[in-house]
Coordinates of C-alpha atoms in Angstrom, one line a residue:
L239 CA 59.1 80.3 175.0
H240 CA 57.3 82.9 177.0
D241 CA 53.8 81.2 177.5
F242 CA 53.8 77.8 179.1
S243 CA 50.0 77.7 179.0
L244 CA 50.1 76.7 175.3
I245 CA 49.0 73.2 174.6
C246 CA 52.0 71.0 173.4
P247 CA 51.4 69.6 169.9
S248 CA 51.3 65.7 169.5
P249 CA 54.6 64.0 168.5
I250 CA 53.2 63.2 165.1
I251 CA 52.5 67.0 164.3
L252 CA 55.8 68.0 165.9
F253 CA 57.7 65.7 163.5
Q254 CA 55.7 66.8 160.5
L255 CA 56.6 70.5 161.4
L256 CA 60.2 69.5 161.9
E257 CA 60.3 67.7 158.5
N258 CA 58.8 70.7 156.8
N259 CA 61.4 73.1 158.4
I260 CA 64.3 70.9 157.5
V261 CA 63.1 70.3 153.9
T262 CA 62.5 74.0 153.4
F263 CA 66.0 74.8 154.8
V264 CA 67.7 72.2 152.6
K265 CA 65.9 73.5 149.4
N266 CA 66.9 77.1 150.2
E267 CA 70.4 76.2 150.9
L268 CA 70.6 74.1 147.7
K269 CA 69.2 77.0 145.6
R270 CA 71.8 79.2 147.1
M271 CA 74.7 76.9 146.3
H272 CA 73.4 76.4 142.8
K273 CA 73.4 80.2 142.4
V274 CA 76.9 80.4 143.6
L275 CA 78.3 77.4 141.5
S276 CA 76.5 78.7 138.4
Q277 CA 78.5 81.9 138.4
H278 CA 81.9 82.1 136.8
K279 CA 83.7 83.4 139.9
P280 CA 81.8 82.3 143.0
P281 CA 81.2 84.8 145.6
S282 CA 81.0 84.2 149.3
L283 CA 78.3 81.7 150.4
Q284 CA 77.1 84.1 153.1
T285 CA 74.0 85.8 152.0
E286 CA 73.4 89.5 152.2
N287 CA 70.9 89.4 155.1
E288 CA 73.3 87.3 157.2
D289 CA 74.8 90.4 158.7
V290 CA 71.6 90.7 160.9
M291 CA 71.5 90.0 164.7
E292 CA 74.4 88.0 165.9
D293 CA 72.4 86.5 168.8
A294 CA 72.4 82.9 170.0
F295 CA 69.7 82.0 167.4
E296 CA 71.6 83.4 164.5
K297 CA 74.8 81.8 165.6
E298 CA 73.0 78.4 165.7
M299 CA 71.6 79.1 162.3
R300 CA 75.3 79.9 161.1
N301 CA 76.5 76.6 162.5
S302 CA 73.6 74.8 160.8
K303 CA 74.5 76.2 157.5
E304 CA 78.2 75.2 157.9
A305 CA 77.1 71.7 158.9
F306 CA 75.0 71.4 155.8
E307 CA 77.7 72.8 153.6
K308 CA 80.0 69.9 154.9
I309 CA 77.3 67.4 154.2
T310 CA 77.0 68.7 150.6
L311 CA 80.7 68.5 150.1
N312 CA 80.7 65.0 151.3
F313 CA 78.0 64.0 148.9
L314 CA 79.6 65.8 146.0
R315 CA 82.9 63.9 146.5
R316 CA 81.0 60.6 146.8
M317 CA 79.4 61.5 143.5
K318 CA 83.0 62.0 142.0
Q319 CA 82.1 65.7 141.4
E320 CA 85.5 66.9 142.6
E321 CA 85.5 70.1 140.6
L322 CA 82.2 71.2 142.0
A323 CA 83.2 70.3 145.5
D324 CA 86.5 72.3 145.1
R325 CA 84.6 75.3 143.9
L326 CA 82.0 75.0 146.7
Q327 CA 84.8 74.7 149.3
S328 CA 86.8 77.6 147.9
S329 CA 83.7 79.8 147.8
K330 CA 83.1 79.3 151.5
R331 CA 84.0 82.2 153.7
I332 CA 86.6 80.9 156.1
V333 CA 87.1 83.9 158.0
N334 CA 85.3 86.9 159.4
D335 CA 85.6 89.9 157.2
E336 CA 84.2 92.3 159.9
H337 CA 86.2 95.4 160.9
E338 CA 89.2 94.3 162.8
I339 CA 88.5 96.3 165.9
R340 CA 85.4 94.0 166.3
Q341 CA 87.7 91.1 166.3
I342 CA 90.1 92.6 168.8
E343 CA 87.1 93.3 171.1
A344 CA 86.0 89.6 170.7
A345 CA 89.5 88.4 171.4
S346 CA 89.8 90.5 174.5
R347 CA 86.9 88.4 176.1
T348 CA 87.3 85.0 177.5
P349 CA 87.2 82.3 174.8
H350 CA 84.4 79.8 174.9
R351 CA 86.9 76.9 174.5
P352 CA 90.5 76.3 175.4
E353 CA 93.0 77.6 172.8
T354 CA 96.3 76.1 171.9
T355 CA 99.3 78.3 172.1
I356 CA 102.0 77.6 169.5
R357 CA 105.6 78.7 169.6
Q358 CA 107.1 80.1 166.3
E359 CA 109.8 77.4 166.2
D360 CA 107.1 74.8 166.2
I361 CA 105.0 76.3 163.4
F362 CA 105.7 73.6 160.9
K363 CA 105.7 70.6 163.2
V364 CA 102.8 68.2 163.0
P365 CA 100.3 69.0 165.8
P366 CA 98.9 66.1 168.0
G367 CA 96.2 64.2 166.4
R368 CA 97.3 64.9 162.8
D369 CA 99.2 62.4 160.6
E370 CA 99.9 64.4 157.4
P371 CA 102.9 66.8 157.4
V372 CA 102.3 70.6 157.6
R373 CA 103.3 72.2 154.2
T374 CA 101.3 75.5 154.3
V375 CA 100.6 77.6 157.3
M376 CA 98.5 80.7 157.2
T377 CA 99.0 83.3 160.0
K378 CA 96.2 85.7 160.6
G379 CA 96.3 89.0 162.6
V380 CA 94.9 92.5 162.4
A381 CA 96.9 95.4 161.1
G382 CA 99.9 96.3 163.3
I383 CA 99.6 93.2 165.5
G384 CA 103.1 91.8 164.6
K385 CA 102.8 89.5 161.6
T386 CA 105.8 90.8 159.8
V387 CA 107.9 91.0 162.9
L388 CA 107.2 87.4 163.6
T389 CA 108.3 86.3 160.2
Q390 CA 111.4 88.5 160.5
K391 CA 112.3 87.0 163.9
F392 CA 111.8 83.4 162.5
T393 CA 114.2 84.3 159.6
L394 CA 116.7 85.9 161.8
D395 CA 116.8 82.9 164.2
W396 CA 117.4 80.7 161.1
A397 CA 120.2 83.0 159.7
E398 CA 121.9 83.0 163.1
D399 CA 121.7 79.2 163.4
K400 CA 119.4 79.4 166.6
A401 CA 116.6 77.5 165.1
H402 CA 115.0 75.8 162.1
Q403 CA 118.3 74.2 160.9
N404 CA 116.3 71.5 159.0
I405 CA 115.6 74.4 156.5
Q406 CA 118.3 75.1 153.9
F407 CA 116.8 78.1 152.2
I408 CA 114.3 80.8 153.4
F409 CA 113.0 83.1 150.8
P410 CA 110.9 86.0 152.3
F411 CA 108.7 87.8 149.9
T412 CA 106.2 90.6 150.4
F413 CA 103.1 91.1 148.3
R414 CA 104.0 94.7 148.2
E415 CA 107.1 93.8 146.1
L416 CA 105.2 91.1 144.1
N417 CA 102.5 93.5 143.1
V418 CA 105.1 95.6 141.0
L419 CA 105.7 92.4 138.9
R420 CA 102.2 91.6 138.0
E421 CA 102.6 92.5 134.4
K422 CA 105.8 90.5 134.0
K423 CA 106.7 86.8 133.6
F424 CA 109.1 84.7 135.5
S425 CA 109.8 81.1 136.2
L426 CA 110.1 80.2 139.9
V427 CA 113.8 79.9 139.7
E428 CA 114.0 83.3 137.9
L429 CA 111.8 84.9 140.5
I430 CA 114.2 83.5 143.3
H431 CA 117.3 84.8 141.3
H432 CA 115.6 88.2 140.8
F433 CA 115.1 88.9 144.5
F434 CA 117.9 86.8 145.9
T435 CA 120.9 87.3 143.6
E436 CA 123.1 85.1 145.8
T437 CA 121.3 82.1 144.6
K438 CA 122.0 82.7 140.8
E439 CA 124.3 79.7 140.6
I440 CA 121.5 77.3 141.7
F441 CA 119.1 76.3 139.0
S442 CA 117.2 73.5 140.9
F443 CA 115.6 73.7 144.3
E444 CA 114.0 70.3 144.4
N445 CA 116.7 68.7 146.5
F446 CA 116.7 71.4 149.1
Q447 CA 114.3 72.0 152.0
V448 CA 113.0 75.4 151.0
L449 CA 110.6 77.8 152.9
F450 CA 108.8 80.6 151.1
I451 CA 107.3 83.4 153.2
F452 CA 104.7 85.5 151.5
D453 CA 103.9 88.4 153.9
G454 CA 100.8 90.6 153.6
L455 CA 98.3 88.7 151.5
D456 CA 95.8 91.5 152.3
E457 CA 98.0 93.8 150.3
S458 CA 98.0 91.7 147.2
R459 CA 96.9 93.2 144.0
L460 CA 97.6 90.0 142.0
P461 CA 94.6 88.1 140.5
L462 CA 95.0 84.9 142.5
D463 CA 92.5 82.7 140.6
F464 CA 92.6 79.2 142.0
H465 CA 90.0 78.1 139.5
N466 CA 92.4 78.7 136.7
E467 CA 93.2 75.4 135.0
E468 CA 96.7 76.3 134.1
I469 CA 98.9 73.8 135.6
L470 CA 102.5 74.5 136.1
T471 CA 105.1 71.9 137.5
D472 CA 108.3 73.0 136.0
A473 CA 110.3 75.5 138.1
T474 CA 112.1 76.7 135.1
E475 CA 109.0 77.5 132.9
S476 CA 108.0 81.3 132.8
T477 CA 104.5 82.4 133.4
S478 CA 102.8 85.4 135.1
V479 CA 103.5 85.8 138.8
D480 CA 99.9 85.2 139.9
V481 CA 99.9 81.8 138.1
L482 CA 103.3 81.0 139.6
L483 CA 101.9 81.6 143.1
T484 CA 98.7 79.8 142.7
N485 CA 100.6 76.7 141.5
L486 CA 103.0 76.9 144.3
I487 CA 100.2 77.3 146.9
R488 CA 98.3 74.5 145.3
G489 CA 101.3 72.2 145.6
K490 CA 101.6 71.6 141.8
L491 CA 104.9 73.5 141.7
L492 CA 107.8 72.4 144.0
P493 CA 105.5 70.4 146.3
S494 CA 108.3 69.7 148.7
A495 CA 108.7 73.3 149.6
L496 CA 107.2 74.8 152.9
L497 CA 105.0 77.9 152.6
W498 CA 104.1 80.5 155.3
I499 CA 101.5 83.1 154.4
T500 CA 100.5 86.0 156.6
T501 CA 97.4 88.1 156.2
R502 CA 94.9 90.3 157.9
P503 CA 91.8 88.2 158.5
A504 CA 89.5 89.9 155.9
A505 CA 91.8 88.7 153.1
A506 CA 92.4 85.1 154.2
N507 CA 89.7 83.6 152.1
Q508 CA 91.7 84.4 149.0
I509 CA 93.4 81.1 149.6
P510 CA 91.2 78.0 149.4
A511 CA 90.8 76.2 152.7
H512 CA 92.0 72.8 151.3
C513 CA 95.3 74.6 150.2
V514 CA 96.2 75.4 153.8
D515 CA 97.3 72.9 156.4
M516 CA 97.3 74.9 159.6
V517 CA 95.8 78.4 160.5
T518 CA 97.4 80.3 163.4
E519 CA 96.5 83.7 164.8
I520 CA 98.5 86.5 166.5
R521 CA 96.5 88.0 169.3
G522 CA 98.8 90.7 170.2
F523 CA 99.7 91.9 173.8
T524 CA 98.2 90.2 176.7
D525 CA 97.4 92.5 179.7
P526 CA 100.7 91.9 181.5
Q527 CA 102.5 92.6 178.2
K528 CA 100.7 96.0 177.9
E529 CA 101.9 96.9 181.4
E530 CA 105.4 95.8 180.6
Y531 CA 105.5 98.0 177.5
F532 CA 104.3 101.2 179.3
R533 CA 106.7 100.6 182.1
K534 CA 109.6 100.3 179.6
R535 CA 108.5 103.3 177.7
F536 CA 108.0 105.5 180.9
R537 CA 110.9 105.0 183.2
D538 CA 109.2 107.4 185.8
D539 CA 107.1 105.0 187.9
E540 CA 104.5 107.6 188.7
Q541 CA 103.9 108.4 185.1
A542 CA 103.9 104.8 184.2
N543 CA 101.3 104.0 186.9
K544 CA 99.1 106.9 186.0
I545 CA 99.0 105.8 182.3
I546 CA 98.5 102.1 183.1
S547 CA 95.6 103.1 185.5
H548 CA 94.1 105.4 183.0
I549 CA 94.0 102.8 180.2
K550 CA 92.5 100.2 182.5
T551 CA 89.6 102.6 183.2
S552 CA 88.9 103.3 179.6
R553 CA 87.6 100.2 177.9
S554 CA 88.2 101.5 174.3
L555 CA 91.8 102.2 174.9
H556 CA 92.4 99.0 176.8
I557 CA 91.0 96.9 173.9
M558 CA 92.9 98.8 171.4
C559 CA 96.3 98.3 173.3
H560 CA 96.1 94.6 172.4
I561 CA 97.7 96.0 169.1
P562 CA 101.4 96.8 169.9
V563 CA 101.3 99.7 167.3
F564 CA 98.4 101.3 169.2
C565 CA 100.5 101.1 172.4
W566 CA 103.0 103.2 170.8
I567 CA 100.4 105.7 169.5
T568 CA 98.9 105.8 173.1
A569 CA 102.3 106.3 174.7
T570 CA 103.1 109.1 172.3
G571 CA 99.8 110.9 172.8
L572 CA 99.7 110.4 176.7
G573 CA 103.2 111.2 177.1
D574 CA 102.7 114.6 175.4
V575 CA 99.6 115.3 177.6
L576 CA 101.5 114.6 180.8
E577 CA 104.2 117.0 179.8
T578 CA 102.0 119.8 178.4
R579 CA 98.7 119.5 180.4
E580 CA 99.8 118.7 183.9
G581 CA 96.9 118.3 186.2
R582 CA 94.3 117.8 183.6
D583 CA 92.4 114.7 182.7
L584 CA 94.0 112.3 180.3
P585 CA 92.2 111.7 177.0
G586 CA 89.6 109.0 177.4
T587 CA 88.3 108.6 173.8
L588 CA 90.1 107.3 170.7
T589 CA 89.4 110.7 168.8
E590 CA 91.2 112.8 171.5
M591 CA 94.0 110.3 171.7
Y592 CA 94.6 110.5 168.0
I593 CA 94.4 114.2 167.9
H594 CA 97.2 114.4 170.5
F595 CA 99.2 111.9 168.4
L596 CA 98.8 114.1 165.4
V597 CA 99.7 117.3 167.4
V598 CA 102.9 115.6 168.6
Q599 CA 103.9 114.8 165.0
T600 CA 103.4 118.4 163.7
K601 CA 105.5 119.6 166.8
V602 CA 108.3 117.4 165.8
K603 CA 108.1 118.7 162.2
K604 CA 108.0 122.3 163.5
V605 CA 111.2 121.8 165.7
K606 CA 113.1 119.5 163.5
Y607 CA 112.4 120.9 160.0
D608 CA 111.2 124.4 160.5
G609 CA 113.7 125.6 163.1
G610 CA 110.8 126.5 165.5
A611 CA 110.3 125.8 169.2
G612 CA 107.8 123.1 170.7
S613 CA 105.6 125.9 172.1
D614 CA 105.2 127.6 168.8
P615 CA 101.9 127.4 166.8
H616 CA 102.4 124.1 165.0
W617 CA 99.8 124.3 162.2
S618 CA 101.8 126.2 159.6
P619 CA 100.2 126.6 156.1
E620 CA 102.8 123.9 154.9
S621 CA 101.7 121.4 157.7
R622 CA 98.0 122.1 156.9
K623 CA 98.5 121.4 153.3
M624 CA 100.3 118.1 154.0
I625 CA 97.7 117.0 156.4
E626 CA 94.9 117.9 153.9
S627 CA 96.6 115.9 151.1
L628 CA 97.3 112.9 153.3
G629 CA 93.6 113.1 154.5
K630 CA 92.3 112.9 150.9
L631 CA 94.6 110.0 150.1
A632 CA 93.5 108.2 153.3
F633 CA 89.8 108.6 152.6
D634 CA 90.0 107.8 148.9
Q635 CA 92.0 104.6 149.5
L636 CA 89.9 103.6 152.5
Q637 CA 86.9 103.6 150.2
K638 CA 88.8 101.2 147.9
G639 CA 90.1 99.1 150.8
N640 CA 93.8 99.9 150.1
L641 CA 96.3 100.1 152.8
I642 CA 99.3 100.5 150.6
F643 CA 99.8 103.0 147.7
Y644 CA 101.7 102.9 144.5
E645 CA 102.5 106.0 142.3
S646 CA 99.3 105.4 140.3
D647 CA 97.3 105.7 143.6
L648 CA 99.1 108.9 144.6
T649 CA 98.4 110.5 141.1
E650 CA 94.7 109.8 141.5
C651 CA 94.7 111.7 144.7
G652 CA 96.6 114.6 143.3
I653 CA 100.0 113.8 145.0
D654 CA 103.0 113.3 142.9
I655 CA 105.8 110.8 143.9
R656 CA 108.2 113.6 145.0
A657 CA 105.6 115.2 147.3
A658 CA 104.8 111.8 148.8
S659 CA 108.5 111.3 149.6
V660 CA 108.6 114.8 151.3
Y661 CA 105.5 114.0 153.3
S662 CA 107.1 110.7 154.4
G663 CA 110.4 112.4 155.4
V664 CA 108.6 115.1 157.4
F665 CA 105.8 113.0 158.9
T666 CA 107.8 109.8 159.3
Q667 CA 105.7 108.5 162.2
I668 CA 102.5 109.1 160.2
F669 CA 103.2 108.2 156.5
R670 CA 106.0 105.9 155.4
E671 CA 107.9 105.3 152.3
E672 CA 109.2 101.9 151.8
R673 CA 111.5 100.3 149.3
G674 CA 111.5 96.7 148.7
L675 CA 114.2 94.5 147.1
Y676 CA 112.8 95.5 143.8
Q677 CA 113.6 99.2 144.6
D678 CA 110.1 100.6 143.7
K679 CA 108.6 103.1 146.1
V680 CA 105.6 102.0 148.2
F681 CA 103.7 104.2 150.6
C682 CA 101.5 103.5 153.6
F683 CA 100.3 104.9 156.8
V684 CA 101.8 103.6 160.0
H685 CA 98.7 101.9 160.9
L686 CA 95.1 101.3 159.5
S687 CA 93.6 103.4 162.4
V688 CA 95.8 106.3 161.5
Q689 CA 94.5 106.1 157.9
E690 CA 90.9 105.9 159.3
F691 CA 91.6 109.0 161.5
L692 CA 93.0 111.1 158.7
A693 CA 90.1 110.0 156.5
A694 CA 87.6 111.3 159.0
L695 CA 89.6 114.5 159.4
H696 CA 89.5 114.9 155.7
V697 CA 85.7 114.5 155.5
H698 CA 85.2 117.0 158.3
L699 CA 87.6 119.5 156.8
T700 CA 86.0 119.2 153.4
F701 CA 82.7 120.0 154.8
I702 CA 84.0 123.0 156.9
N703 CA 86.0 124.5 154.0
S704 CA 83.6 123.9 151.1
G705 CA 80.3 122.6 152.4
V706 CA 80.7 119.5 150.3
N707 CA 79.2 116.3 151.9
L708 CA 81.4 113.4 151.1
M709 CA 79.2 110.9 152.9
Q710 CA 76.2 111.3 150.8
I711 CA 75.0 107.8 149.7
D712 CA 74.2 109.3 146.2
Q713 CA 77.2 111.6 145.3
P714 CA 76.1 115.1 144.1
T715 CA 76.1 115.9 140.4
S716 CA 77.8 118.9 139.0
E717 CA 74.4 120.7 138.8
N718 CA 73.5 120.4 142.4
L719 CA 76.9 121.1 143.7
K720 CA 75.8 124.8 143.6
T721 CA 73.2 124.0 146.3
K722 CA 75.4 121.9 148.5
T723 CA 74.2 121.7 152.1
K724 CA 76.0 123.2 155.0
E725 CA 74.1 121.3 157.7
L726 CA 76.5 119.3 159.7
Q727 CA 73.6 117.2 161.1
S728 CA 72.9 115.9 157.6
L729 CA 76.6 115.0 157.2
H730 CA 76.6 113.0 160.4
E731 CA 73.4 111.2 159.5
N732 CA 74.8 110.3 156.1
A733 CA 78.0 109.0 157.8
V734 CA 76.0 106.9 160.3
D735 CA 73.8 105.5 157.5
K736 CA 76.8 104.7 155.3
A737 CA 78.6 102.9 158.1
L738 CA 75.6 100.9 159.0
G739 CA 75.2 99.9 155.3
S740 CA 78.7 98.5 155.1
T741 CA 78.6 94.8 155.1
N742 CA 81.9 94.3 156.6
G743 CA 82.1 97.3 159.0
H744 CA 85.1 98.9 157.2
L745 CA 83.7 102.4 158.3
D746 CA 83.2 101.5 161.9
L747 CA 86.3 103.1 163.4
F748 CA 86.1 105.9 160.8
L749 CA 82.7 106.8 162.1
R750 CA 83.9 106.9 165.7
F751 CA 86.6 109.3 164.8
F752 CA 84.4 111.4 162.5
L753 CA 81.8 112.0 165.1
G754 CA 84.3 112.6 167.8
L755 CA 85.7 115.5 165.7
S756 CA 82.4 117.3 165.9
L757 CA 82.9 118.1 169.6
Q758 CA 84.2 121.6 170.4
S759 CA 86.6 120.3 173.0
N760 CA 88.4 118.1 170.2
Q761 CA 88.3 120.9 167.7
S762 CA 89.9 123.2 170.2
L763 CA 92.9 120.9 170.2
L764 CA 93.2 121.4 166.4
L765 CA 92.9 125.2 166.3
D766 CA 94.5 126.8 163.3
L767 CA 93.7 123.6 161.3
F768 CA 90.2 124.4 160.8
T769 CA 87.5 126.8 162.2
Q770 CA 85.2 125.4 164.9
T771 CA 81.7 124.6 163.6
K772 CA 78.7 126.7 164.8
S773 CA 75.9 125.2 166.9
S774 CA 78.0 122.2 167.7
T775 CA 76.1 121.5 171.0
E776 CA 72.8 121.6 169.2
T777 CA 74.3 119.3 166.4
R778 CA 75.7 116.9 169.0
C779 CA 72.3 116.5 170.6
Q780 CA 70.6 115.8 167.3
T781 CA 73.3 113.3 166.4
V782 CA 73.0 111.5 169.6
Q783 CA 69.3 111.2 169.2
Y784 CA 69.7 109.9 165.6
I785 CA 72.1 107.3 166.8
K786 CA 69.7 106.2 169.6
E787 CA 67.0 105.8 167.0
K788 CA 69.2 103.6 165.0
I789 CA 70.0 101.5 168.0
S790 CA 66.3 101.1 168.6
E791 CA 65.8 99.7 165.1
N792 CA 67.4 96.4 166.0
V793 CA 70.6 96.6 163.9
S794 CA 73.1 93.8 164.3
A795 CA 74.9 93.3 167.6
E796 CA 78.2 94.5 166.2
K797 CA 76.9 97.5 164.6
S798 CA 74.9 98.3 167.7
I799 CA 78.1 98.1 169.9
N800 CA 79.9 100.3 167.5
L801 CA 77.0 102.9 167.8
F802 CA 77.5 102.9 171.5
H803 CA 81.3 103.5 171.0
C804 CA 80.2 106.4 168.8
L805 CA 78.0 107.8 171.6
N806 CA 81.1 107.4 173.9
E807 CA 83.1 109.6 171.4
L808 CA 80.2 112.1 171.6
N809 CA 80.4 112.1 175.5
D810 CA 76.9 110.6 175.8
R811 CA 76.5 107.7 178.2
S812 CA 72.8 108.1 179.1
L813 CA 71.5 104.8 177.8
V814 CA 74.4 102.9 179.4
E815 CA 74.1 104.8 182.8
D816 CA 70.4 104.0 182.8
I817 CA 71.1 100.2 182.5
Q818 CA 73.9 100.4 184.9
Q819 CA 71.7 101.9 187.4
S820 CA 69.1 99.3 187.0
L821 CA 71.8 96.6 187.2
S822 CA 73.0 98.0 190.5
S823 CA 69.6 98.2 192.0
G824 CA 68.7 94.7 190.8
S825 CA 65.5 95.9 189.3
L826 CA 66.3 95.0 185.7
S827 CA 63.7 92.8 184.0
N828 CA 63.5 91.7 180.4
D829 CA 59.8 92.6 180.1
E830 CA 60.6 96.2 180.8
L831 CA 63.4 96.8 178.3
S832 CA 63.1 98.5 175.0
P833 CA 65.3 97.4 172.0
A834 CA 67.7 100.3 172.8
Q835 CA 68.0 99.2 176.4
W836 CA 68.7 95.6 175.3
S837 CA 71.4 96.9 173.1
A838 CA 72.8 98.9 176.0
L839 CA 72.8 95.9 178.1
A840 CA 74.6 93.9 175.4
Y841 CA 77.2 96.7 175.1
I842 CA 77.8 96.7 178.9
L843 CA 78.3 92.9 179.1
L844 CA 80.4 92.6 175.9
S845 CA 82.6 95.5 176.7
S846 CA 82.9 94.9 180.5
G847 CA 86.3 93.9 181.9
Q848 CA 84.4 92.0 184.6
D849 CA 83.3 88.5 184.7
L850 CA 79.9 88.2 182.8
D851 CA 78.6 85.8 185.3
E852 CA 79.1 88.5 188.1
E853 CA 77.3 91.0 185.9
A854 CA 74.4 88.7 185.1
K855 CA 73.7 88.0 188.8
N856 CA 72.0 91.5 188.9
I857 CA 69.7 90.6 186.0
D858 CA 66.3 89.2 186.8
F859 CA 65.1 87.4 183.7
Y860 CA 61.7 85.9 183.2
Y861 CA 60.7 83.2 180.6

């Protein structure tokens, strides 16, 4: 591409090279599919090294793989190999399992193609160009985006005769409640009677238009095995809850029923694609809706304008505010800063924002439960103990990918059920106790990002208090615990390496928080919670340099962008400022850029609120 002086090969040689490349590609893909289908429970078809550079070439390769998979499926079905075709199709990754913040960042940019907006009242209507009815709808959305609220609004409108009057029964279930029943057996009728006692006089639902809502697939701990050959067609026959659900979703049981499943994107592939008729996605607040939210929250126009202007200038905060829950967290933190730090700068990083949010909650506890004043020191020994316990729970469960916690999860972390109830009562805006229809207690943090922040705080506190490095790739044995390191730099490097080694980026936001907590300015906001670390300026410089080295190693685009966010949390913008200066002067040329500078350019373009075409006008490319 870079040297036009090369002699162009003859057409015959070109086609031979083309044939060799295609044959090699097909053979490799068939080997991979054979390996997948030979296993008892097929994993994702995405190979381990597909988490590399997400540039144009890789995207084209991904498209080629998807196209080849479709061709293979077509041939398998023509060969009457339906079982193999179904297994291959269900093993396909139908969604992106990257960290949700990456998805929010992607959604904040202009889409490549027009998207169709659908009203909730039309969710089961047949879309244009489709002949078959819509039976099963899956709605995706990141944590806190409003999936549960949407299903509740749908149900409320139906109950108040405002919409959906063609539906005679709506049965809303949550996987949180269904998890408790995983060891028990029910028939479909018995399950309905168990949760909705008003229907106990009805023993057949075949003659009614019924809608089942299953909220929170990502919270399911049921073994939903769609390759299980156990077929259930009788709604009065008892079986395990997971078999009940898989047959209902596959349409074997009560095929006339409508199904609505909500989930975070990473868990959507638990349901085979051929079992879902339509997929919708909740994108959260638009920019005007963000502004509307803050104007309603802050009646004072001057305060509202200041906060709205501040969020627009901080790209990280602006992106996160697509999530309604984060708008509430932001309003809580910024509101406190405006009242207590008049004239000072508002927090511009996620770490500082979440520290202020935590401080507000401890102030509320001090005033409401301890009889103190808002100006009193808020980190009492009791508060510290609670935060430390919640931090351990947050970190341990983040490692396992759990967002909801049952009694067994609490016990593993050294928290009994009564203590958890106390924590929930005291820190209601951080940690919640919920009771479903089944009346079993379930606990969760108010949002995934709060869990990630407290997890980061736990790792930092553990190191400060005991010198134990929880981020070591190889956990220390009992023998070498005696020689545990107290070098914060090693801890930072381990955390960066572990986050980069995550295939789905589940530690990306955790890493931002964790590195942000190393700054003295942020630690000063948490005085009395832990002692400030020594030589933090030196450690910061070393950590910044280590991150820059990782960026230079050509890590994937998403991971590179997250590393730039980490630099932002560490108040280092040197790479970005260098590129921005070159952009402004019009002197940027592709033959002068190092890998780190290329990554900086990608970060600027992808996180810019401006039109990319306008940005690109200042770039002088040569090919």
